[in-house]
mmCIF file of C-alpha atoms in Angstrom:
data_model
loop_
_atom_site.group_PDB
_atom_site.id
_atom_site.type_symbol
_atom_site.label_atom_id
_atom_site.label_comp_id
_atom_site.label_asym_id
_atom_site.label_seq_id
_atom_site.Cartn_x
_atom_site.Cartn_y
_atom_site.Cartn_z
ATOM 1 C CA MET A 264 154.091 31.135 106.389
ATOM 2 C CA ASP A 265 156.813 32.956 108.313
ATOM 3 C CA LYS A 266 155.813 36.147 110.088
ATOM 4 C CA ILE A 267 157.351 39.337 108.767
ATOM 5 C CA ASP A 268 159.848 40.857 111.160
ATOM 6 C CA LEU A 269 158.900 44.501 111.560
ATOM 7 C CA SER A 270 161.602 45.316 114.069
ATOM 8 C CA ASN A 271 163.953 46.585 111.417
ATOM 9 C CA PHE A 272 161.402 48.918 109.799
ATOM 10 C CA ALA A 273 162.080 52.547 110.762
ATOM 11 C CA ILE A 274 159.145 54.699 111.751
ATOM 12 C CA ASP A 275 158.587 57.497 109.297
ATOM 13 C CA ASP A 276 159.679 60.569 111.257
ATOM 14 C CA ASN A 277 157.911 62.833 108.780
ATOM 15 C CA PHE A 278 154.643 61.044 109.497
ATOM 16 C CA ASN A 279 155.093 61.480 113.248
ATOM 17 C CA ASP A 280 155.896 65.135 112.708
ATOM 18 C CA TYR A 281 152.701 65.516 110.706
ATOM 19 C CA ILE A 282 150.625 63.944 113.499
ATOM 20 C CA GLU A 283 152.238 66.316 116.014
ATOM 21 C CA LYS A 284 151.398 69.251 113.769
ATOM 22 C CA LEU A 285 147.744 68.202 113.553
ATOM 23 C CA LEU A 286 147.678 67.691 117.317
ATOM 24 C CA ASN A 287 149.065 71.178 117.876
ATOM 25 C CA ASP A 288 146.496 72.581 115.481
ATOM 26 C CA LEU A 289 143.784 71.079 117.691
ATOM 27 C CA ARG A 290 145.369 72.490 120.848
ATOM 28 C CA ASN A 291 145.603 75.953 119.248
ATOM 29 C CA ASP A 292 141.918 75.945 118.371
ATOM 30 C CA PRO A 293 140.231 76.684 121.762
ATOM 31 C CA PRO A 294 136.572 75.920 120.831
ATOM 32 C CA VAL A 295 137.514 72.602 119.219
ATOM 33 C CA TYR A 296 139.999 71.745 121.978
ATOM 34 C CA GLU A 297 137.321 72.294 124.655
ATOM 35 C CA ILE A 298 134.977 69.886 122.878
ATOM 36 C CA ILE A 299 137.732 67.257 122.674
ATOM 37 C CA LYS A 300 138.605 67.648 126.365
ATOM 38 C CA LYS A 301 134.956 67.142 127.339
ATOM 39 C CA MET A 302 134.989 63.817 125.463
ATOM 40 C CA GLY A 303 137.485 62.467 128.010
ATOM 41 C CA VAL A 304 139.910 61.069 125.453
ATOM 42 C CA THR A 305 143.654 60.675 126.012
ATOM 43 C CA THR A 306 146.371 62.219 123.882
ATOM 44 C CA LYS A 307 147.254 58.712 122.715
ATOM 45 C CA CYS A 308 143.650 58.176 121.560
ATOM 46 C CA VAL A 309 143.630 61.489 119.710
ATOM 47 C CA LYS A 310 146.851 60.567 117.909
ATOM 48 C CA GLU A 311 145.478 57.172 116.943
ATOM 49 C CA ASN A 312 142.348 58.833 115.528
ATOM 50 C CA ILE A 313 143.957 62.026 114.333
ATOM 51 C CA SER A 314 142.242 61.980 110.939
ATOM 52 C CA LYS A 315 138.799 61.900 112.595
ATOM 53 C CA PHE A 316 139.648 64.752 114.949
ATOM 54 C CA SER A 317 141.183 66.786 112.138
ATOM 55 C CA ASP A 318 138.097 66.242 109.958
ATOM 56 C CA PHE A 319 135.917 67.335 112.864
ATOM 57 C CA GLN A 320 137.977 70.495 113.266
ATOM 58 C CA ASP A 321 137.611 71.326 109.574
ATOM 59 C CA ASP A 322 133.870 70.679 109.665
ATOM 60 C CA PHE A 323 133.353 72.669 112.872
ATOM 61 C CA ASN A 324 135.193 75.724 111.589
ATOM 62 C CA TYR A 325 133.526 75.604 108.174
ATOM 63 C CA CYS A 326 130.102 75.638 109.822
ATOM 64 C CA LYS A 327 131.152 78.349 112.283
ATOM 65 C CA ASN A 328 131.904 80.563 109.276
ATOM 66 C CA CYS A 329 128.965 79.278 107.232
ATOM 67 C CA PRO A 330 128.856 80.930 103.768
ATOM 68 C CA GLY A 331 125.125 80.193 103.530
ATOM 69 C CA ILE A 332 123.145 77.049 102.833
ATOM 70 C CA ASP A 333 123.082 77.621 99.089
ATOM 71 C CA LYS A 334 126.873 78.020 99.017
ATOM 72 C CA CYS A 335 127.709 75.021 101.216
ATOM 73 C CA ASN A 336 130.715 73.294 99.687
ATOM 74 C CA LYS A 337 131.638 70.776 102.382
ATOM 75 C CA LYS A 338 132.419 67.130 101.755
ATOM 76 C CA THR A 339 129.104 66.422 103.480
ATOM 77 C CA PRO A 340 126.914 69.424 102.565
ATOM 78 C CA TYR A 341 124.009 70.319 104.892
ATOM 79 C CA LEU A 342 125.266 67.905 107.562
ATOM 80 C CA THR A 343 127.091 68.735 110.791
ATOM 81 C CA MET A 344 129.784 66.366 112.022
ATOM 82 C CA SER A 345 130.246 65.383 115.662
ATOM 83 C CA LEU A 346 132.426 62.800 117.438
ATOM 84 C CA SER A 347 131.454 60.225 120.020
ATOM 85 C CA TYR A 348 133.766 58.228 122.290
ATOM 86 C CA GLU A 349 132.577 54.955 123.764
ATOM 87 C CA ASN A 350 134.356 51.777 124.844
ATOM 88 C CA GLY A 351 137.651 53.097 123.518
ATOM 89 C CA PHE A 352 136.316 53.849 120.041
ATOM 90 C CA VAL A 353 135.953 57.258 118.377
ATOM 91 C CA GLU A 354 133.132 57.469 115.828
ATOM 92 C CA ARG A 355 132.021 60.140 113.390
ATOM 93 C CA ASN A 356 128.344 61.128 113.567
ATOM 94 C CA TYR A 357 126.349 63.321 111.207
ATOM 95 C CA SER A 358 123.119 65.261 111.685
ATOM 96 C CA PRO A 359 121.285 67.909 109.603
ATOM 97 C CA CYS A 360 122.845 71.324 110.107
ATOM 98 C CA LYS A 361 120.907 73.827 112.204
ATOM 99 C CA LYS A 362 120.348 76.232 109.333
ATOM 100 C CA MET A 363 118.977 73.489 107.111
ATOM 101 C CA VAL A 364 116.589 72.367 109.861
ATOM 102 C CA GLU A 365 115.472 75.977 110.287
ATOM 103 C CA ARG A 366 114.884 76.285 106.545
ATOM 104 C CA ILE A 367 112.814 73.100 106.474
ATOM 105 C CA GLU A 368 110.763 74.273 109.438
ATOM 106 C CA ARG A 369 110.343 77.707 107.891
ATOM 107 C CA SER A 370 109.219 76.226 104.574
ATOM 108 C CA LYS A 371 106.359 74.555 106.430
ATOM 109 C CA SER A 372 105.317 77.967 107.698
ATOM 110 C CA TYR A 373 105.151 79.597 104.269
ATOM 111 C CA LEU A 374 102.399 78.886 101.802
ATOM 112 C CA TYR A 375 104.543 80.907 99.385
ATOM 113 C CA ALA A 376 107.971 82.417 100.068
ATOM 114 C CA ASP A 377 108.828 84.636 97.098
ATOM 115 C CA PHE A 378 111.904 86.191 98.633
ATOM 116 C CA PRO A 379 115.618 85.285 98.393
ATOM 117 C CA ASN A 380 116.780 82.329 100.479
ATOM 118 C CA GLU A 381 119.498 84.433 102.073
ATOM 119 C CA TRP A 382 116.756 86.509 103.736
ATOM 120 C CA ASP A 383 115.608 83.543 105.814
ATOM 121 C CA GLY A 384 117.261 84.884 108.947
ATOM 122 C CA LEU A 385 115.943 88.434 108.804
ATOM 123 C CA THR A 386 114.288 89.690 112.005
ATOM 124 C CA PHE A 387 113.657 93.023 113.701
ATOM 125 C CA ASN A 388 117.112 92.715 115.271
ATOM 126 C CA THR A 389 119.006 92.094 112.031
ATOM 127 C CA ILE A 390 117.742 95.004 109.944
ATOM 128 C CA ASP A 391 118.638 98.663 110.102
ATOM 129 C CA ARG A 392 116.037 100.691 111.986
ATOM 130 C CA THR A 393 114.658 104.085 111.015
ATOM 131 C CA PRO A 394 111.830 106.119 112.605
ATOM 132 C CA MET A 395 109.513 105.105 109.764
ATOM 133 C CA ARG A 396 110.356 101.424 110.152
ATOM 134 C CA ASP A 397 109.908 101.633 113.913
ATOM 135 C CA ARG A 398 106.399 103.043 113.458
ATOM 136 C CA ALA A 399 105.556 100.184 111.106
ATOM 137 C CA ILE A 400 106.973 97.662 113.600
ATOM 138 C CA ILE A 401 104.825 99.103 116.404
ATOM 139 C CA LEU A 402 101.725 98.618 114.262
ATOM 140 C CA PHE A 403 102.850 95.144 113.240
ATOM 141 C CA ASN A 404 103.345 94.132 116.876
ATOM 142 C CA ASP A 405 99.716 95.105 117.475
ATOM 143 C CA ILE A 406 98.781 92.791 114.619
ATOM 144 C CA ILE A 407 100.807 89.949 116.136
ATOM 145 C CA ASP A 408 99.138 90.549 119.517
ATOM 146 C CA ASN A 409 95.672 90.649 117.890
ATOM 147 C CA LYS A 410 95.094 94.197 119.172
ATOM 148 C CA GLN A 411 94.118 95.259 115.653
ATOM 149 C CA GLN A 412 94.251 93.935 112.096
ATOM 150 C CA LYS A 413 95.148 97.074 110.158
ATOM 151 C CA TRP A 414 96.752 96.465 106.792
ATOM 152 C CA ILE A 415 100.237 97.847 106.128
ATOM 153 C CA TYR A 416 101.032 99.560 102.817
ATOM 154 C CA VAL A 417 104.758 100.222 102.285
ATOM 155 C CA TYR A 418 105.632 102.275 99.226
ATOM 156 C CA GLY A 419 108.708 103.952 97.799
ATOM 157 C CA LYS A 420 111.153 103.964 94.931
ATOM 158 C CA HIS A 421 113.025 100.907 93.734
ATOM 159 C CA ALA A 422 115.739 99.562 96.089
ATOM 160 C CA THR A 423 114.608 101.405 99.216
ATOM 161 C CA GLY A 424 114.456 98.220 101.319
ATOM 162 C CA LYS A 425 110.699 97.586 101.194
ATOM 163 C CA SER A 426 110.794 93.854 100.446
ATOM 164 C CA PHE A 427 113.775 93.372 102.725
ATOM 165 C CA PHE A 428 111.873 94.993 105.584
ATOM 166 C CA VAL A 429 108.603 93.089 105.172
ATOM 167 C CA THR A 430 110.501 89.801 104.960
ATOM 168 C CA ALA A 431 111.678 90.521 108.501
ATOM 169 C CA LEU A 432 108.037 91.120 109.491
ATOM 170 C CA ALA A 433 107.023 87.819 107.915
ATOM 171 C CA ASN A 434 109.744 85.889 109.735
ATOM 172 C CA GLU A 435 108.767 87.519 113.043
ATOM 173 C CA PHE A 436 105.135 86.569 112.450
ATOM 174 C CA VAL A 437 106.097 82.945 111.821
ATOM 175 C CA TYR A 438 108.295 82.869 114.918
ATOM 176 C CA LEU A 439 105.905 84.637 117.306
ATOM 177 C CA ARG A 440 102.491 83.536 116.066
ATOM 178 C CA LYS A 441 103.479 80.072 114.838
ATOM 179 C CA GLU A 442 101.084 80.569 111.935
ATOM 180 C CA GLN A 443 101.393 80.370 108.182
ATOM 181 C CA VAL A 444 102.328 83.211 105.836
ATOM 182 C CA ALA A 445 101.828 83.631 102.095
ATOM 183 C CA TYR A 446 104.545 85.939 100.772
ATOM 184 C CA ILE A 447 103.775 86.382 97.078
ATOM 185 C CA ASN A 448 105.315 88.348 94.268
ATOM 186 C CA VAL A 449 102.080 89.602 92.704
ATOM 187 C CA ASN A 450 103.471 89.795 89.187
ATOM 188 C CA LYS A 451 104.453 86.127 89.270
ATOM 189 C CA ARG A 452 101.521 84.688 91.229
ATOM 190 C CA PHE A 453 98.733 86.694 89.599
ATOM 191 C CA LYS A 454 99.972 85.576 86.180
ATOM 192 C CA GLU A 455 99.837 81.958 87.364
ATOM 193 C CA LEU A 456 96.327 82.510 88.682
ATOM 194 C CA ALA A 457 95.154 84.190 85.476
ATOM 195 C CA ASP A 458 96.357 81.156 83.496
ATOM 196 C CA LYS A 459 94.608 78.762 85.888
ATOM 197 C CA ALA A 460 91.337 80.685 85.604
ATOM 198 C CA PHE A 461 90.875 79.261 82.128
ATOM 199 C CA ASP A 462 92.697 75.928 82.184
ATOM 200 C CA GLU A 463 92.563 74.731 85.796
ATOM 201 C CA LYS A 464 89.421 76.137 87.374
ATOM 202 C CA ASN A 465 89.586 73.971 90.508
ATOM 203 C CA LYS A 466 93.197 74.942 91.242
ATOM 204 C CA PHE A 467 92.323 78.579 90.580
ATOM 205 C CA GLU A 468 89.509 78.540 93.125
ATOM 206 C CA LYS A 469 91.585 76.648 95.686
ATOM 207 C CA THR A 470 94.435 79.164 95.415
ATOM 208 C CA ILE A 471 92.043 82.110 95.800
ATOM 209 C CA ILE A 472 90.649 80.493 98.947
ATOM 210 C CA ASN A 473 94.147 79.808 100.327
ATOM 211 C CA LEU A 474 95.242 83.400 99.782
ATOM 212 C CA SER A 475 92.008 84.621 101.370
ATOM 213 C CA VAL A 476 92.316 82.615 104.576
ATOM 214 C CA VAL A 477 96.072 82.358 105.247
ATOM 215 C CA PRO A 478 96.777 84.151 108.568
ATOM 216 C CA LEU A 479 99.122 86.701 106.965
ATOM 217 C CA LEU A 480 99.265 87.659 103.280
ATOM 218 C CA ILE A 481 102.128 89.722 101.883
ATOM 219 C CA MET A 482 101.705 91.177 98.398
ATOM 220 C CA ASP A 483 105.199 92.150 97.272
ATOM 221 C CA ASP A 484 105.717 94.549 94.355
ATOM 222 C CA PHE A 485 102.019 95.402 94.228
ATOM 223 C CA GLY A 486 101.185 97.307 91.047
ATOM 224 C CA SER A 487 103.747 95.474 88.908
ATOM 225 C CA GLU A 488 101.186 92.834 87.927
ATOM 226 C CA TYR A 489 99.516 92.797 84.521
ATOM 227 C CA LYS A 490 96.362 94.894 84.791
ATOM 228 C CA SER A 491 93.173 93.347 83.481
ATOM 229 C CA GLU A 492 89.550 92.997 84.478
ATOM 230 C CA LEU A 493 90.185 89.352 85.316
ATOM 231 C CA VAL A 494 93.061 90.159 87.653
ATOM 232 C CA ARG A 495 91.196 93.022 89.295
ATOM 233 C CA ASP A 496 87.692 91.525 89.544
ATOM 234 C CA GLN A 497 88.318 87.780 89.932
ATOM 235 C CA ILE A 498 91.615 87.702 91.803
ATOM 236 C CA LEU A 499 92.533 90.900 93.617
ATOM 237 C CA ILE A 500 89.235 92.334 94.833
ATOM 238 C CA PRO A 501 87.741 88.980 95.953
ATOM 239 C CA ILE A 502 90.858 88.224 98.050
ATOM 240 C CA LEU A 503 90.865 91.695 99.589
ATOM 241 C CA LEU A 504 87.146 91.649 100.351
ATOM 242 C CA GLU A 505 87.320 88.255 102.032
ATOM 243 C CA ARG A 506 90.306 89.264 104.146
ATOM 244 C CA ALA A 507 88.657 92.570 105.116
ATOM 245 C CA ARG A 508 85.453 90.819 106.194
ATOM 246 C CA ASN A 509 87.386 88.441 108.429
ATOM 247 C CA LYS A 510 89.922 91.016 109.655
ATOM 248 C CA ARG A 511 92.917 89.151 108.275
ATOM 249 C CA PRO A 512 96.075 91.239 107.826
ATOM 250 C CA ILE A 513 97.780 92.107 104.550
ATOM 251 C CA ILE A 514 101.125 93.792 103.953
ATOM 252 C CA PHE A 515 101.724 95.471 100.594
ATOM 253 C CA THR A 516 104.981 96.694 99.098
ATOM 254 C CA SER A 517 104.752 98.899 96.046
ATOM 255 C CA GLN A 518 106.608 101.440 93.965
ATOM 256 C CA PHE A 519 103.278 103.213 93.555
ATOM 257 C CA LYS A 520 101.167 105.371 95.809
ATOM 258 C CA LEU A 521 97.614 104.149 96.218
ATOM 259 C CA ASP A 522 96.076 106.830 93.968
ATOM 260 C CA GLU A 523 98.508 105.705 91.251
ATOM 261 C CA ILE A 524 97.286 102.105 91.684
ATOM 262 C CA ARG A 525 93.731 103.369 91.134
ATOM 263 C CA GLU A 526 94.797 105.082 87.903
ATOM 264 C CA LEU A 527 96.575 101.953 86.683
ATOM 265 C CA TYR A 528 93.411 99.872 87.162
ATOM 266 C CA ALA A 529 90.913 102.491 85.975
ATOM 267 C CA GLY A 530 90.963 101.529 82.318
ATOM 268 C CA LYS A 531 89.147 103.559 79.692
ATOM 269 C CA ASN A 532 85.504 103.124 80.598
ATOM 270 C CA LYS A 533 83.248 104.175 83.456
ATOM 271 C CA ALA A 534 82.710 100.632 84.776
ATOM 272 C CA SER A 535 86.452 100.025 85.092
ATOM 273 C CA ALA A 536 86.905 103.389 86.786
ATOM 274 C CA LEU A 537 84.231 102.494 89.342
ATOM 275 C CA ARG A 538 85.831 99.129 90.076
ATOM 276 C CA ALA A 539 89.239 100.805 90.411
ATOM 277 C CA ARG A 540 87.641 103.225 92.881
ATOM 278 C CA GLN A 541 86.258 100.263 94.840
ATOM 279 C CA LEU A 542 89.775 98.788 94.984
ATOM 280 C CA TYR A 543 91.190 102.124 96.123
ATOM 281 C CA ASP A 544 88.557 102.630 98.842
ATOM 282 C CA LEU A 545 88.986 99.084 100.146
ATOM 283 C CA ILE A 546 92.742 99.380 100.603
ATOM 284 C CA ASN A 547 92.595 102.988 101.790
ATOM 285 C CA GLU A 548 90.052 102.248 104.532
ATOM 286 C CA GLN A 549 91.948 99.222 105.823
ATOM 287 C CA SER A 550 95.560 100.381 105.610
ATOM 288 C CA ALA A 551 98.220 102.407 107.353
ATOM 289 C CA PHE A 552 100.713 103.883 104.877
ATOM 290 C CA PHE A 553 104.502 104.069 105.204
ATOM 291 C CA SER A 554 106.776 105.838 102.742
ATOM 292 C CA PHE A 555 110.287 104.447 102.299
ATOM 293 C CA ASP A 556 112.228 107.228 100.639
ATOM 294 C CA SER A 557 115.806 106.242 101.512
ATOM 295 C CA ALA A 558 117.690 103.115 100.476
ATOM 296 C CA VAL A 559 118.544 100.998 103.508
ATOM 297 C CA SER A 560 118.558 97.338 102.602
ATOM 298 C CA ILE A 561 121.508 95.666 104.314
ATOM 299 C CA TYR A 562 122.068 93.690 107.479
ATOM 300 C CA LYS A 563 123.233 95.572 110.550
#
């Protein structure tokens, strides 16, 4: 078969112009251009592999302006692209993105994590500070340093930043102590436990033990749970007593003051009132109280 003579085929000037445009885009993107220069590739090599370099640029800039893991809409979600250059060949490489790795590692540190995923990155440095919050942080640092194991009771009206704030405490605890946290929404988790008390006794007992021994327990939205003798006497008080005996910290958030919690659990008979008083005394003796009376619940 005769070879095709390509000498008469004109090079598509528009295509060459497009390559030059992409090349200029790389040059006008300093962070990307620095990475390419460090690879030691020639301009000719970049042109020959322009689609790979352009894809890398798109991936790099998308990740630099990450919209959040749950909103990742890349061609290769949750993966970060890099380029390697060896023996004259440019190759694409992919690895799990940093934020996804952090989420996986963080999930190992939480027995429960009943807070929004977008709060994963909250720390002392990423939340607004107020005098009240600073006092709570000072106490919490003593807890982290094992100087004391006082419980922290944060209360205030709806949308005053209570849960937002204690999520930052939880993340700091995980980072500094390298120990596990159970961050539970009491309404959700106590209902699950109440159901297990009848149908799955072994799982019920195991969960009670886990919540009693986890290094840090956070009870979010305390007081919103369904009030019953079972919840009070077989779930709440046993967990609190065990943690008090072993000096394990608890952080509460609540829309209710502690005397209001006692009223909610008091019921209509003397026995219930006495048990509600026991609950009140237990928390009151162990806790430092912080009132959040202004709404501050955004990143700095």
